[in-house]
Amino acid sequence: MHRGSFASIAVLAQAAGSLAKSVNYDWNITWVIASPDGFTRPVIGINDAWPCPLVEANVGDIVTINVNNKLGNETTGLHFHGINQISTNNMDGAVGVNQCPLPPDYKVQYLFYADAPGTYWYHSHSMGQYPDGLRGPLIIHDPQDPYQDQYDEEVILTMSDWYRDQTPPLIQAMIDPNNTNFAPPIPNSTIVNDGADSHINVEPGKTYRLRLINWSAMFSTFIQFDALDMTVIMIDSSYVKNQTVQNLRISAAQRSDVLITIPSDADRNFPYLVAMDLNQDFADPDPPRPIQFPFNVTGQLVTDAEKSTDGNLTVQKFEPYDDVTFSPHDDEAALGPVTKRWLLNFAYCHDVNGYPRACFNESTYIAQKVPALYSAASLGDNNTRPDAYGPIGAFVVEYGEILEIVVNNNNEAIHPFHLHGHQFQVLARPGSNAGNWSEDVELNALPPRRDTVAVNPKSYAVFRIKADNPGVFLFHCHVEWHVELGLTATLIEAPDRLVNYTIPQDHMDACDALGIPTTGNAAGNVDWDNTDGFVTVPPTVYIGSLYGEAAEAAANATNTTSTTSTTSTASTTSITSTTETT
Ligand SMILES: *[C@@H]1O[C@H](CO)[C@@H](O)[C@H](O)[C@H]1NC(C)=O
Ligand SMILES: *[C@@H]1O[C@H](CO)[C@@H](O)[C@H](O)[C@H]1NC(C)=O
Ligand SMILES: *[C@@H]1O[C@H](CO)[C@@H](O)[C@H](O)[C@H]1NC(C)=O
Ligand SMILES: *[C@@H]1O[C@H](CO)[C@@H](O)[C@H](O)[C@H]1NC(C)=O
Ligand SMILES: *[C@@H]1O[C@H](CO)[C@@H](O)[C@H](O)[C@H]1NC(C)=O
Ligand SMILES: *[C@@H]1O[C@H](CO)[C@@H](O)[C@H](O)[C@H]1NC(C)=O
Ligand SMILES: *[C@@H]1O[C@H](CO)[C@@H](O)[C@H](O)[C@H]1NC(C)=O
Ligand SMILES: *[C@@H]1O[C@H](CO)[C@@H](O)[C@H](O)[C@H]1NC(C)=O
Ligand SMILES: *[C@@H]1O[C@H](CO)[C@@H](O)[C@H](O)[C@H]1NC(C)=O
Ligand SMILES: *[C@@H]1O[C@H](CO)[C@@H](O)[C@H](O)[C@H]1NC(C)=O
Ligand SMILES: *[C@@H]1O[C@H](CO)[C@@H](O)[C@H](O)[C@H]1NC(C)=O
Ligand SMILES: *[C@@H]1O[C@H](CO)[C@@H](O)[C@H](O)[C@H]1NC(C)=O
Ligand SMILES: [Cu+2]
């Protein structure tokens, strides 16, 4: 098999110039015992440590990450959120779509080209493993950063909700028929920097680029730094025209890069507030229950460690800047004319067994046997037939088409939708209760781009992409619990260019070890329309990664560290609230 019309990755790197290099990481994925919010539990880490390490490269580099699964009796996989995966769709890491699950004691290499600068993150795209800890920052530096003269240093700040229970029992309880209001699990705390220090050392007079990353499983956060302005320069991994704001709302999976200048006459430390938004709709003037922010973390920008770090920050009302009004830095106009539209109506639903699910167009995503990319690579020109892929919400778009994606959110809560492989243009994302999209809605002619957008309750959003990145890409809500309820669809982009696409041998070996076919339709049948073996009913018993005896033995075998993680209560708060959100 050959790579068809793909540029080879070496050619891509050469085009980036002589400074391009290869950046390599060797990782064992391991269980680690940690207490990020003061409560000790098993988490999934890397090389016997947690929080997970930073991946860093420059634009033009080739990043290789050798991953060895040391979880004992559990499979895994890594996805690189926001990375376009130009020519390397087989490295996108979504388990069941771009690869098979990686079995215990199997190794696989991820290799991709750092085509675009930005603040990214990586995480497991399998079995709810990222709320269990398997996530970390991924930064692609830009030698041609248009803002590089405007800041002195950069700092990564991650924020997240945190659960004290492992995810499998939480998900099993959520998909129970008695969960009549589709309630997701409620976190126990908010953590900053995965429980490590929330103090950021700064110097008066300097400007910092803060790379804010939200890797919540569920909730969004508001963030504000004392009375200091934030100048937003990038959202997700797209530069915007600099815009000064006071506070931001960052949904699960979103990133914001902001510049903050410490006054040169500063004689104190500056508290910042990260407030988890547990509201279904923070903008609702008449909310169904009182607006509350039960999980706050106050961190400090520390100019002088001798001075007080007890200061708190109170915000009367969060009025975050509307992120669809940012302007793209490169002035790229709205793509058009649209040649194909993908209309996705989201609503909760039930499967034939009466189990709660989430649906696009009345269908819930049901994982199949053969990774969809492997079907696309092996079905010849029958890979353009959506029905070959089973009930995974497949939608086919031809190379070069201008695709408009419309999402109608028929639910009373905000949901952050994400597309793999693209920074999409956001042409419309009105406020709550705007109703469903219609042909005559107003569109932004100079839309911002990002890869995750929070769609408001009882409202809609309109995105556009150019279908120039052949591959199989998921479109899904980034609330991990909603992924587990099936709120995912699959874009089959330029399938004619995926015919005979090469899958590396180590990725094939992972399938072989588990007896998963690597060719044919969703069930591995040679005939695309032979549906024998398709999975048509979602399983009622949830199988996830649980720390148990086999895991402990594996952890004992690899554990060479004497201290596994930092524990700090300075950066966390928790209460035992049982507020419910749907
Ligand atoms: C690894 O070893 C350290 C030190 O003995 C211990 O504190 C930690 O809990 C161990 N980790 C696991 C996952 O067993
Ligand atoms: C539903 O039943 C499951 C299993 O018995 C239990 O864990 C869960 O708490 C129940 N949920 C509700 C909403 O009653
Ligand atoms: C975590 O929060 C859940 C939901 O509020 C609660 O049931 C559970 O007891 C909490 N766990 C701990 C250890 O506080
Ligand atoms: C992170 O995203 C979640 C989910 O959208 C949200 O509830 C939470 O408030 C966000 N956190 C921050 C710090 O932006
Ligand atoms: C962007 O930065 C320039 C130069 O610092 C400044 O003049 C301008 O007011 C800023 N624009 C916004 C919208 O903040
Ligand atoms: C800030 O809040 C914390 C926690 O509520 C409290 O212990 C502390 O005294 C407060 N600091 C000030 C300066 O009020
Ligand atoms: C969290 O911060 C917000 C904004 O200042 C405030 O309204 C809320 O009461 C705080 N929550 C707690 C539990 O302190
Ligand atoms: C596509 O499917 C048809 C049957 O629908 C079959 O005749 C044809 O050989 C298939 N093409 C390829 C390339 O497998
Ligand atoms: C794909 O491979 C098959 C089998 O080797 C070959 O017959 C076919 O021509 C190839 N198609 C393309 C588009 O490369
Ligand atoms: C791994 O082991 C744990 C307990 O030892 C068990 O609960 C879990 O189901 C096992 N996972 C698999 C995939 O067998
Ligand atoms: C792992 O190591 C701990 C501490 O040495 C020991 O108590 C435990 O029995 C070991 N577990 C397994 C499954 O080997
Ligand atoms: C991964 O684990 C293997 C076997 O347990 C060990 O030999 C190797 O050094 C580990 N690699 C890293 C990078 O820690
Ligand atoms: Cu959602």
Short mmCIF file of C-alpha atoms and ligand atoms in Angstrom, two decimals, residues 150 231 242-244, ligand 5:
data_model
loop_
_atom_site.label_atom_id
_atom_site.label_comp_id
_atom_site.label_asym_id
_atom_site.label_seq_id
_atom_site.Cartn_x
_atom_site.Cartn_y
_atom_site.Cartn_z
CA GLN A 150 4.84 42.16 23.27
CA THR A 231 -5.11 40.96 26.14
CA ASN A 242 -5.45 41.63 20.17
CA GLN A 243 -8.46 42.35 22.32
CA THR A 244 -8.51 43.56 25.89
C1 LIG B 5 -4.06 46.19 20.06
O1 LIG B 5 -2.73 46.59 20.36
C2 LIG B 5 -2.40 47.87 19.85
C3 LIG B 5 -0.93 48.08 20.07
O2 LIG B 5 -0.59 47.79 21.40
C4 LIG B 5 -3.26 48.91 20.53
O3 LIG B 5 -2.99 50.18 20.01
C5 LIG B 5 -4.74 48.58 20.28
O4 LIG B 5 -5.53 49.48 21.03
C6 LIG B 5 -5.04 47.16 20.70
N1 LIG B 5 -6.40 46.82 20.27
C7 LIG B 5 -7.29 46.29 21.09
C8 LIG B 5 -8.65 46.05 20.49
O5 LIG B 5 -7.06 46.01 22.25
#
